[in-house]
Coordinates of N, CA and C in Angstrom, one line a residue:
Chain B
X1121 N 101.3 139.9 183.5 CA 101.2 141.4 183.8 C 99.7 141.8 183.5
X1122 N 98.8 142.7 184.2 CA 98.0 142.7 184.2 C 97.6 143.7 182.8
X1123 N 96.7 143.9 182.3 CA 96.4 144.8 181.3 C 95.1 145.1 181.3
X1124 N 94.9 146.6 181.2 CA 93.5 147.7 181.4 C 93.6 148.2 180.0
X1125 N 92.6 147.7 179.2 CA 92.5 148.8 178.2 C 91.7 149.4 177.8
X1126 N 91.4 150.4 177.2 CA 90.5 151.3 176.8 C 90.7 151.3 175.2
X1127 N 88.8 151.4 175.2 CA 88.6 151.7 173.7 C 89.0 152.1 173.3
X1128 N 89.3 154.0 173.2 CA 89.7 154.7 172.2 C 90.8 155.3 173.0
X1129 N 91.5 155.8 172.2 CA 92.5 156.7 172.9 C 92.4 157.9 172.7
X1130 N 91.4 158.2 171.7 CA 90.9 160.0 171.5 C 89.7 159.6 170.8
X1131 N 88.7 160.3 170.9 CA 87.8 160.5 170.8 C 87.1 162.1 170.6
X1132 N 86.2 162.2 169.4 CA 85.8 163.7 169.4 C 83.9 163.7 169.3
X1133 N 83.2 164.1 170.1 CA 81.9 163.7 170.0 C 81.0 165.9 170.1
X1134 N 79.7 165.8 169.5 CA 79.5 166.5 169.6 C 78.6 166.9 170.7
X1135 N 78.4 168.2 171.3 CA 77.3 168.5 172.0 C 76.1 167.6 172.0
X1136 N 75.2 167.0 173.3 CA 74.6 166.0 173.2 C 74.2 164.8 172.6
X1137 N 75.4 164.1 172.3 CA 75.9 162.9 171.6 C 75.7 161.7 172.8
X1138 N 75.4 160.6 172.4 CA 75.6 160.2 173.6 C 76.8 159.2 173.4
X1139 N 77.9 158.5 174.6 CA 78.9 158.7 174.3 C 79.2 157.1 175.2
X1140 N 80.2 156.4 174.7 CA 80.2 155.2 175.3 C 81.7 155.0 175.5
X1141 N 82.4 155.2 176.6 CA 83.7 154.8 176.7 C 83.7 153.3 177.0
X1142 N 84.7 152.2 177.3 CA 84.8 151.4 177.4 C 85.9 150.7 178.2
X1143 N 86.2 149.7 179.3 CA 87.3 149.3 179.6 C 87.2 148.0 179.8
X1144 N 88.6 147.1 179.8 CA 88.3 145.8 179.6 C 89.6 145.5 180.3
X1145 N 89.7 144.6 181.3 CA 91.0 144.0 182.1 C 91.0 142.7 182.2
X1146 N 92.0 142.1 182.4 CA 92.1 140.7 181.9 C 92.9 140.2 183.0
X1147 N 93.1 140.4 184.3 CA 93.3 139.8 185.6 C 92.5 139.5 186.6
X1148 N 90.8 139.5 186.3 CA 90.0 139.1 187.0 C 89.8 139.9 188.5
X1149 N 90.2 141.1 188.4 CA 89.8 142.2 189.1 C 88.5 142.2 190.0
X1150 N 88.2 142.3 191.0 CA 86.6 142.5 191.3 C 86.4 144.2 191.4
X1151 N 87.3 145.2 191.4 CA 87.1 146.5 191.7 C 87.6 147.0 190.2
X1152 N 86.9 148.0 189.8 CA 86.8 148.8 188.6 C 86.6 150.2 188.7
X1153 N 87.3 151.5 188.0 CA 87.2 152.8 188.7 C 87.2 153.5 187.2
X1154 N 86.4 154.8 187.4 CA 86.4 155.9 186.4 C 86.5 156.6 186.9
X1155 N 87.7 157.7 186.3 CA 88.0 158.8 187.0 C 88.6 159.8 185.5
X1156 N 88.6 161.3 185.8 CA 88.5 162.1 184.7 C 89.8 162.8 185.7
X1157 N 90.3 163.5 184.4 CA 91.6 163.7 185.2 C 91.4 165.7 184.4
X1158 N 91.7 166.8 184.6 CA 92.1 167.8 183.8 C 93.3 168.8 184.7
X1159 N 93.8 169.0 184.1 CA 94.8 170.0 184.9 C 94.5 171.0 185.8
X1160 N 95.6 170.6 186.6 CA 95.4 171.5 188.3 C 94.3 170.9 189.4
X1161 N 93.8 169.6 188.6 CA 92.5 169.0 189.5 C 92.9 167.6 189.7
X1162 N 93.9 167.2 189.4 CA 94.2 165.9 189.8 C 93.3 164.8 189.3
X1163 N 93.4 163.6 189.7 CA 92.4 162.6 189.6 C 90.9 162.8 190.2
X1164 N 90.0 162.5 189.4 CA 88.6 163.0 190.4 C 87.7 161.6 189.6
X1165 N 87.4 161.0 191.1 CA 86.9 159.6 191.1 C 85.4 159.8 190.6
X1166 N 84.7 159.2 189.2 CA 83.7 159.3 188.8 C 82.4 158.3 189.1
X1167 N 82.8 157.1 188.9 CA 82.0 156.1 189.5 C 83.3 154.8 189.7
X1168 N 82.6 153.9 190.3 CA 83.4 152.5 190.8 C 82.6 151.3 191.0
X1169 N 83.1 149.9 190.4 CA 82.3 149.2 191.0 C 83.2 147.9 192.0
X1170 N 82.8 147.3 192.7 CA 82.8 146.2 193.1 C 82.8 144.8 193.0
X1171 N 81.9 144.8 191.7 CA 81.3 143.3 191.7 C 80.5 143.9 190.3
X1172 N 80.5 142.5 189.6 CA 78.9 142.2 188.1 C 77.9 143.0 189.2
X1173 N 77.7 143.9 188.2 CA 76.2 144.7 187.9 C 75.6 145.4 189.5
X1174 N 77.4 145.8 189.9 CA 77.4 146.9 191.4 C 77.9 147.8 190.7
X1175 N 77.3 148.9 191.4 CA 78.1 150.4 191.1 C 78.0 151.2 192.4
X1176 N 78.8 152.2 192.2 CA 78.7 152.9 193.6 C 79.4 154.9 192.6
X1177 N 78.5 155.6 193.4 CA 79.4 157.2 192.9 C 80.2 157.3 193.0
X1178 N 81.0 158.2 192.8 CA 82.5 158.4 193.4 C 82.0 160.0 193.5
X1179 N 83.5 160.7 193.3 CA 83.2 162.5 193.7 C 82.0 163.0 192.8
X1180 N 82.2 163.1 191.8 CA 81.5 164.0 190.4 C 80.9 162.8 189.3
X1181 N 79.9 162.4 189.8 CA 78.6 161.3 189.2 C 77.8 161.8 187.8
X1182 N 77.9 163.6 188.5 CA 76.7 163.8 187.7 C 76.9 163.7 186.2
X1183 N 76.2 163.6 185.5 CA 76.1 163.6 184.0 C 76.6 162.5 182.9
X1184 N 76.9 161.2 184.5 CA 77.9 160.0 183.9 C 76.9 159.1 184.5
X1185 N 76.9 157.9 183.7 CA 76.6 156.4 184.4 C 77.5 155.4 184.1
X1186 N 77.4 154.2 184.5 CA 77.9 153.5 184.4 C 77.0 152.2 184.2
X1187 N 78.1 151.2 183.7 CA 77.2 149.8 183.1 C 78.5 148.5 183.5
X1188 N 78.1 147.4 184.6 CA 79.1 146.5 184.6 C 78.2 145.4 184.4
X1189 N 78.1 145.0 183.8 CA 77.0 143.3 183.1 C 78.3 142.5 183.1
X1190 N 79.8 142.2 183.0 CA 80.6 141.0 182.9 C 81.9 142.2 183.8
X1191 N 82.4 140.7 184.2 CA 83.5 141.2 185.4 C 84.7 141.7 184.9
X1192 N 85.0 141.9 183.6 CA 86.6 141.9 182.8 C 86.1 143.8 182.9
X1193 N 84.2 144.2 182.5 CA 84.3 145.1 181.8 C 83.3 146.5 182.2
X1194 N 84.1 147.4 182.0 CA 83.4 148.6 182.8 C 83.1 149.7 182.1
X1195 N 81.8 150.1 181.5 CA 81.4 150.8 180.7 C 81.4 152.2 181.4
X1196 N 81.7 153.6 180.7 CA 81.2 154.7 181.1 C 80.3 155.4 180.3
X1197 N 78.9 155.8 180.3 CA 78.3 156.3 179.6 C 78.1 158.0 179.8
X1198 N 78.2 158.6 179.1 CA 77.6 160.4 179.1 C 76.3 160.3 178.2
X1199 N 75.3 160.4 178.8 CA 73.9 160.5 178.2 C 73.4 161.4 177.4
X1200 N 74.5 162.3 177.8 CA 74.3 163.8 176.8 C 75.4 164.5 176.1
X1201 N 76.2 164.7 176.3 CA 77.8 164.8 176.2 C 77.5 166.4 176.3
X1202 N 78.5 167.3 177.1 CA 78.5 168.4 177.3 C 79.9 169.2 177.3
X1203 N 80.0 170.5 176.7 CA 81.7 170.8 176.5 C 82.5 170.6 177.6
X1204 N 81.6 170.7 178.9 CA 82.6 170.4 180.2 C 82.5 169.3 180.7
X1205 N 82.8 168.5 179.4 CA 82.8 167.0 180.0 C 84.2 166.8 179.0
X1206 N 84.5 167.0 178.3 CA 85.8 167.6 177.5 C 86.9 167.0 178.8
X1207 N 87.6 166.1 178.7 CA 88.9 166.1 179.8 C 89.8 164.6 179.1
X1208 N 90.1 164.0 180.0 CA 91.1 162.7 180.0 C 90.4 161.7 181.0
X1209 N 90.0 160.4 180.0 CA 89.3 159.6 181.2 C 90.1 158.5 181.6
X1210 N 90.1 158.2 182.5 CA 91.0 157.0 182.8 C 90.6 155.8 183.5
X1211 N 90.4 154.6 183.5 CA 89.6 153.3 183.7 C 91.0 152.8 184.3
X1212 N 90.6 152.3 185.4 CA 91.6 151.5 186.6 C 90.8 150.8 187.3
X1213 N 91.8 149.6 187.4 CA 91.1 148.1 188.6 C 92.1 147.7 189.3
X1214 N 91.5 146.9 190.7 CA 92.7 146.6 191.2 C 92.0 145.2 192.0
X1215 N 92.4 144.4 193.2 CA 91.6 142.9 193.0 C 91.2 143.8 195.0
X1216 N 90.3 143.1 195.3 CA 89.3 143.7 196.2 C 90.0 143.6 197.5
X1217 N 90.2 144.7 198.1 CA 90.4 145.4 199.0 C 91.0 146.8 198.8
X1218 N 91.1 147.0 198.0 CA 92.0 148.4 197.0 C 93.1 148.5 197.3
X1219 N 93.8 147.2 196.8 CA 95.4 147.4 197.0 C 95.6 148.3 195.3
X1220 N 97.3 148.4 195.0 CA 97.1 149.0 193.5 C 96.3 148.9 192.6
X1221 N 96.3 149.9 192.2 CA 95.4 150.2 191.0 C 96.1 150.1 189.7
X1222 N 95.6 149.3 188.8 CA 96.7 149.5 187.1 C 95.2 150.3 186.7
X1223 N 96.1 151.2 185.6 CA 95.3 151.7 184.8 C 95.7 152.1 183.3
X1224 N 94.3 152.1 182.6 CA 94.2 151.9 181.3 C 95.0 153.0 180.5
X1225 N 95.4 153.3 179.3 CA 96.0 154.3 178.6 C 95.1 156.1 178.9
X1226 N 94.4 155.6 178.7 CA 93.3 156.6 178.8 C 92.3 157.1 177.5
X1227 N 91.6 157.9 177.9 CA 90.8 158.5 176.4 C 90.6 159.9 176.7
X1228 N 91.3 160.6 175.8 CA 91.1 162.0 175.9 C 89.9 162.3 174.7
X1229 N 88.9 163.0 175.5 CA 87.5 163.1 174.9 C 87.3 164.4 174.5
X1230 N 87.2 165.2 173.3 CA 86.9 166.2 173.0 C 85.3 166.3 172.6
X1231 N 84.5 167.3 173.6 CA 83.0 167.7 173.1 C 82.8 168.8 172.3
X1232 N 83.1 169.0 171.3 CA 82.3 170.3 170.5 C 81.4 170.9 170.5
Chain Q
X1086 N 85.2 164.9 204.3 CA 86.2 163.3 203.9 C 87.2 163.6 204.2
X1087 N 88.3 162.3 204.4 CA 89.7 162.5 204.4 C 89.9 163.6 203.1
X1088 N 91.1 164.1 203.5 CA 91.9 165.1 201.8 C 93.3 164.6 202.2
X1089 N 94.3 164.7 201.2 CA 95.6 164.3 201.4 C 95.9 165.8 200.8
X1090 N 96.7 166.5 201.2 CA 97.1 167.8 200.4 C 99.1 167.1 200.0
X1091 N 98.8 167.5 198.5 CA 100.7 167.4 198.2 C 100.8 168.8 197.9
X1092 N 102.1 168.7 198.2 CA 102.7 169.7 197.9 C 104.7 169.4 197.1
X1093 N 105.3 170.7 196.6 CA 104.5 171.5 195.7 C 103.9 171.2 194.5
X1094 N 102.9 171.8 193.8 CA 102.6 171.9 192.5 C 103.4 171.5 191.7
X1095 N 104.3 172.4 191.5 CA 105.6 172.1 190.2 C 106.8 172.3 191.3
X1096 N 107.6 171.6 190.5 CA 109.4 171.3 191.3 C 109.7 171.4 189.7
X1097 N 110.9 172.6 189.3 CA 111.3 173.0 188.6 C 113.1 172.7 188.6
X1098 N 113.9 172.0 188.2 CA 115.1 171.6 189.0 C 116.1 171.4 187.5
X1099 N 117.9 171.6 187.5 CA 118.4 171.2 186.4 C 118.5 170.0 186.5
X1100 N 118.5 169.4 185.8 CA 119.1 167.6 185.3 C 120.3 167.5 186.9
X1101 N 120.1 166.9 187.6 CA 121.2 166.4 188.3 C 121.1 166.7 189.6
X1102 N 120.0 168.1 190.3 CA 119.4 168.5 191.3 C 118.1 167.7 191.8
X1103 N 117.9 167.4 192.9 CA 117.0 166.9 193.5 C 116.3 167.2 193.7
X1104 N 114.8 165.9 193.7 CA 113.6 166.5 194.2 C 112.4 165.9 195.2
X1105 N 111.7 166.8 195.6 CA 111.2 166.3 196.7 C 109.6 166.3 197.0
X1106 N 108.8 166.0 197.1 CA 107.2 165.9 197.0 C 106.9 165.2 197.9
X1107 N 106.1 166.1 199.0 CA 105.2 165.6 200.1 C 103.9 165.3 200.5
X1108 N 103.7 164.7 201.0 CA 102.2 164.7 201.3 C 101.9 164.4 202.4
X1109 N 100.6 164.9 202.9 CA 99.8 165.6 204.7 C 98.9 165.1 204.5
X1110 N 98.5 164.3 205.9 CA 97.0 164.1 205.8 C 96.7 164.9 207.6
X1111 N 95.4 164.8 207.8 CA 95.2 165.5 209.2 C 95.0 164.1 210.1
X1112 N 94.9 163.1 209.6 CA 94.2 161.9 209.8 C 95.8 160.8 210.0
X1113 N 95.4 160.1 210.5 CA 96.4 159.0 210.6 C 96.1 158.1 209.3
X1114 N 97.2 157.2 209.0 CA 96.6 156.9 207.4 C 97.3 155.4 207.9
X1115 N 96.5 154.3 207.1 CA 96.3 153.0 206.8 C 97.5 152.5 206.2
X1116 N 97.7 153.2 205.3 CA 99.1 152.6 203.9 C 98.9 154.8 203.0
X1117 N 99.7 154.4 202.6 CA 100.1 155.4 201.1 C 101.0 154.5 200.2
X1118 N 100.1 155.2 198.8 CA 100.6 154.3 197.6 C 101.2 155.8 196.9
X1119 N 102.3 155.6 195.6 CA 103.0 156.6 195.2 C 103.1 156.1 193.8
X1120 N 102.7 156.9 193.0 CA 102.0 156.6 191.2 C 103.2 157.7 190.9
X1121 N 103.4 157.8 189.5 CA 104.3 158.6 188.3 C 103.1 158.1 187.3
X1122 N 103.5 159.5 186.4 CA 102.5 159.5 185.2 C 103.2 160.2 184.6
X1123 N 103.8 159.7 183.3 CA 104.8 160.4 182.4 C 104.0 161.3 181.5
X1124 N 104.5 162.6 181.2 CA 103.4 163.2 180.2 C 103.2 162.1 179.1
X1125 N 101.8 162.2 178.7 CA 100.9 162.4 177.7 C 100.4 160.3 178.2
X1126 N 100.8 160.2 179.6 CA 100.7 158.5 180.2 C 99.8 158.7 181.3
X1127 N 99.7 157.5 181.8 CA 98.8 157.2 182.7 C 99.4 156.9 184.3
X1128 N 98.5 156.8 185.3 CA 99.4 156.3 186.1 C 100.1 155.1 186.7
X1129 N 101.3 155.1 186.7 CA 102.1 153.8 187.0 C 102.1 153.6 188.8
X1130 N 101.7 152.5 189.3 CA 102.0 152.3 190.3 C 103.0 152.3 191.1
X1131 N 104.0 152.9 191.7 CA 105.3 153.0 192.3 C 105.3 151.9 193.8
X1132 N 105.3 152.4 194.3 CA 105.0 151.5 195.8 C 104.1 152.0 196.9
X1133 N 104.1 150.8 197.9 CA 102.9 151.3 198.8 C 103.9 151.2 200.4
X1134 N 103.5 151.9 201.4 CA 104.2 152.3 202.2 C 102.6 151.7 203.4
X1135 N 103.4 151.2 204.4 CA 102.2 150.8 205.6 C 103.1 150.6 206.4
X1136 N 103.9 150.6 207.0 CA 104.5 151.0 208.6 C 105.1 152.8 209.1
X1137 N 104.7 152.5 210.0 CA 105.4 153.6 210.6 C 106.6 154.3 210.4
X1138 N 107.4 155.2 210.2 CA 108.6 155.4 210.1 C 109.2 154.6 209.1
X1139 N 108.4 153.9 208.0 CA 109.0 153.2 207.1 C 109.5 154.0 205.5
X1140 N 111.3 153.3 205.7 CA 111.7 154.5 204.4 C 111.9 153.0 203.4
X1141 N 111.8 153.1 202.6 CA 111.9 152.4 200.9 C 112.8 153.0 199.7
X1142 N 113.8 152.2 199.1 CA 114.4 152.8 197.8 C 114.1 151.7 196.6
X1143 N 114.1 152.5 196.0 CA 114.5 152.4 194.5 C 115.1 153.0 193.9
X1144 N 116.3 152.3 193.6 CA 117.4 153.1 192.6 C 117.8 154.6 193.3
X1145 N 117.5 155.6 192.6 CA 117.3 157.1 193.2 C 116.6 157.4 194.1
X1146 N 115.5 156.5 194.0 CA 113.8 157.2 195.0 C 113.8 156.9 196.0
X1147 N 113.8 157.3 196.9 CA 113.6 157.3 198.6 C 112.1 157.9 199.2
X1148 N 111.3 156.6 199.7 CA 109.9 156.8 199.8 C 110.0 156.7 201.5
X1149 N 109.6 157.9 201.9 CA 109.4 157.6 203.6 C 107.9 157.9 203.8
X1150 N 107.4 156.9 205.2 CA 106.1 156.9 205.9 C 106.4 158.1 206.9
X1151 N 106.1 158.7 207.5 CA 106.5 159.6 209.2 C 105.9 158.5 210.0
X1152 N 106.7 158.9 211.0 CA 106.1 158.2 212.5 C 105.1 158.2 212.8
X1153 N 104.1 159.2 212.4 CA 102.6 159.3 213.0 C 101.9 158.9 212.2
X1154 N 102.4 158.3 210.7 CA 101.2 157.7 209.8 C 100.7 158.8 209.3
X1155 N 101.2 160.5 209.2 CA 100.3 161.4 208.8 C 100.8 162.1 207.5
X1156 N 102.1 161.5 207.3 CA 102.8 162.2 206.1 C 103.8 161.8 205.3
X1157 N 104.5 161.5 203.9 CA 105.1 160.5 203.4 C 105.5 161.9 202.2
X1158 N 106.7 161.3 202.2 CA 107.7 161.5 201.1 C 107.9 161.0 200.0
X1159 N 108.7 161.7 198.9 CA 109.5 160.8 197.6 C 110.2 162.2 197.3
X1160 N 111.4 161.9 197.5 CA 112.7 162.0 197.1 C 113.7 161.5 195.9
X1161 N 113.7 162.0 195.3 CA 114.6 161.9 193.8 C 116.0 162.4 193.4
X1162 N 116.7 161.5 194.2 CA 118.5 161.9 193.6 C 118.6 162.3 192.4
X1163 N 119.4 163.1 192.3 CA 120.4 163.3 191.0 C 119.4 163.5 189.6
X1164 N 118.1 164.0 189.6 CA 117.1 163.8 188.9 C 117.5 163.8 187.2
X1165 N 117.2 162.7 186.5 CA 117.0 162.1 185.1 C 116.3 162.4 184.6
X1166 N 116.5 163.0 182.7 CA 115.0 163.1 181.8 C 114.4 162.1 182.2
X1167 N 114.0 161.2 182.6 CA 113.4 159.8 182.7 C 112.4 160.0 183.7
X1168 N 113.0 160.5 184.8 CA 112.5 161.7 185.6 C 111.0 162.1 185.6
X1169 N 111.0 163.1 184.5 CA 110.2 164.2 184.0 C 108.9 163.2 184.2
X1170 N 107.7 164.0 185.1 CA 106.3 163.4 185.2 C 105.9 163.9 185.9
X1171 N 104.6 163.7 186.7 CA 104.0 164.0 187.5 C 103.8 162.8 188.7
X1172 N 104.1 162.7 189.8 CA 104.2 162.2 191.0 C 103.1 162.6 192.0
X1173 N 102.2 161.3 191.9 CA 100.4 161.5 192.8 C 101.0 160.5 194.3
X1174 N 100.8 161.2 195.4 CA 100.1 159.8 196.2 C 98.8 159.3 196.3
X1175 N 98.5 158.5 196.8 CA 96.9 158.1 197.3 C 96.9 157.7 198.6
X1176 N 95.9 157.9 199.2 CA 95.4 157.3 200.3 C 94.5 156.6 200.7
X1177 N 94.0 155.7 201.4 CA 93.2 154.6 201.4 C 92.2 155.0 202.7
X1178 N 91.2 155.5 202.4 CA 90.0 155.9 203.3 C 89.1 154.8 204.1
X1179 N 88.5 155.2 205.1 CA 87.8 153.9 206.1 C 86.8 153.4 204.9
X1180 N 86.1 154.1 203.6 CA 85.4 153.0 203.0 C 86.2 152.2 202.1
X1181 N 87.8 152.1 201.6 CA 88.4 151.7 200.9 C 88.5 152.4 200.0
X1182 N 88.5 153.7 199.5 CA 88.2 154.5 198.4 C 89.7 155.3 198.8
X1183 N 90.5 155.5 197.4 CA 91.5 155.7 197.3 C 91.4 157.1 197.3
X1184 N 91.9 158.0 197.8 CA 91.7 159.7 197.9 C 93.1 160.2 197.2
X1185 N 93.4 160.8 196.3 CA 94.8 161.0 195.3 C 95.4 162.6 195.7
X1186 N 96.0 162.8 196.1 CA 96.9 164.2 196.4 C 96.4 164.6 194.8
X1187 N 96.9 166.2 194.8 CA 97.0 166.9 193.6 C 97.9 166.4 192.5
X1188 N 99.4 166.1 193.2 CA 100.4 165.0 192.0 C 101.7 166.8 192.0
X1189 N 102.7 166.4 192.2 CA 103.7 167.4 191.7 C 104.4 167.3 190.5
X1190 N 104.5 167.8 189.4 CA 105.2 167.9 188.4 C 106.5 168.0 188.2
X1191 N 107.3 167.4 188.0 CA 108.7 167.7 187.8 C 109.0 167.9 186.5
X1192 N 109.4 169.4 186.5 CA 109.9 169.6 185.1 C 111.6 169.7 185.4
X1193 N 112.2 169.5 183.9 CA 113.5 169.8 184.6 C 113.9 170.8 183.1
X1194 N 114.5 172.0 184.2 CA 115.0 173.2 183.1 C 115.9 172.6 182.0
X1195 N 115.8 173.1 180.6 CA 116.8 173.1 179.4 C 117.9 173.5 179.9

């Protein structure tokens, strides 16, 4: 069975903290996804990659990067951490062509 | 971009009444896939739908494609605490990028 996990499962960081989420899958996935989830807004796709050390945007990029250096593992970085970055992050992969997606437990991130 | 609009928001229903969550695209669609996400969870994969007029069960759940590829169902008999979640489709865009409906809530009244 495939398994997505995430670093933290809560996390509380302050106003311009910089901030390192983490995901790690262990079915050899080539596709990797960040997406922030908050109520009434559904899933909203942050960045994605493809492949070791590809990335691509998704909807709402800004104020996020990302880092893929090994294929199991998909970093999310906030460079600055900001209150309205405050939501529920969720790391999902799926094997390339975008059939399903599994995804990780999630990290609900509080910025102060 | 493609958009999938679901509808409704919340399905409010007693233990044992059914429920029903749709989703519209303007576009003809490739496949639709159909996730649950139990409060305070993530989302679980349900199934994926790619023919035409194609209906699917599980157990209670009745997943239909429409004929034109433009709109898909899930249907929920006799609705179970077990039930209670939120229910997303996705859709699969010409660059492969998964486009997610809003997701309907099913709460079910005390």
């Amino acid at each position: 069975d495939v398994k997505v996990t995430q670093s933290s499962r809560y996390l509380v960081k302050r106003t311009g903290e910089k901030v390192f989420l983490e995901c790690v899958q262990d079915m050899d996935h080539e596709n990797m996804f960040w997406y922030r989830q908050d109520p009434g807004l559904g899933l909203r796709l942050i960045y994605f990659s493809y492949d070791v050390k590809m990335k691509e945007k998704g909807d709402i990029p800004e104020g996020y990067s990302v880092s893929r250096e090994k294929k199991e593992r998909f970093s999310l970085i906030l460079e600055s951490a900001s209150t309205n970055q405050t939501s529920m992050y969720l790391c999902a992969s799926s094997l390339f062509g975008r059939q399903r997606e599994y995804f990780g437990p999630g990290t609900r991130l509080t910025v102060t | 971009g493609q958009q999938v609009m679901q509808i409704p928001q919340y399905q409010h229903v007693q233990e044992g009444e059914d429920f029903t969550t749709y989703c519209n695209s303007s576009t003809t669609l490739s496949n639709i896939q159909w996730y649950k996400q139990r409060p305070g969870g993530h989302p679980v994969f349900l199934i994926q739908l790619v023919k035409s007029g194609e209906v699917k069960k599980q157990k209670r759940l009745t997943f239909q494609f429409g004929e034109a590829k433009k709109n898909s169902s899930l249907h929920i008999t006799a609705t179970q605490t077990t039930d209670v979640g939120t229910y997303f489709c996705a859709v699969m865009d010409s660059n492969y990028q998964l486009i997610w409906g809003a997701g309907t809530k099913l709460i079910i009244k005390p």
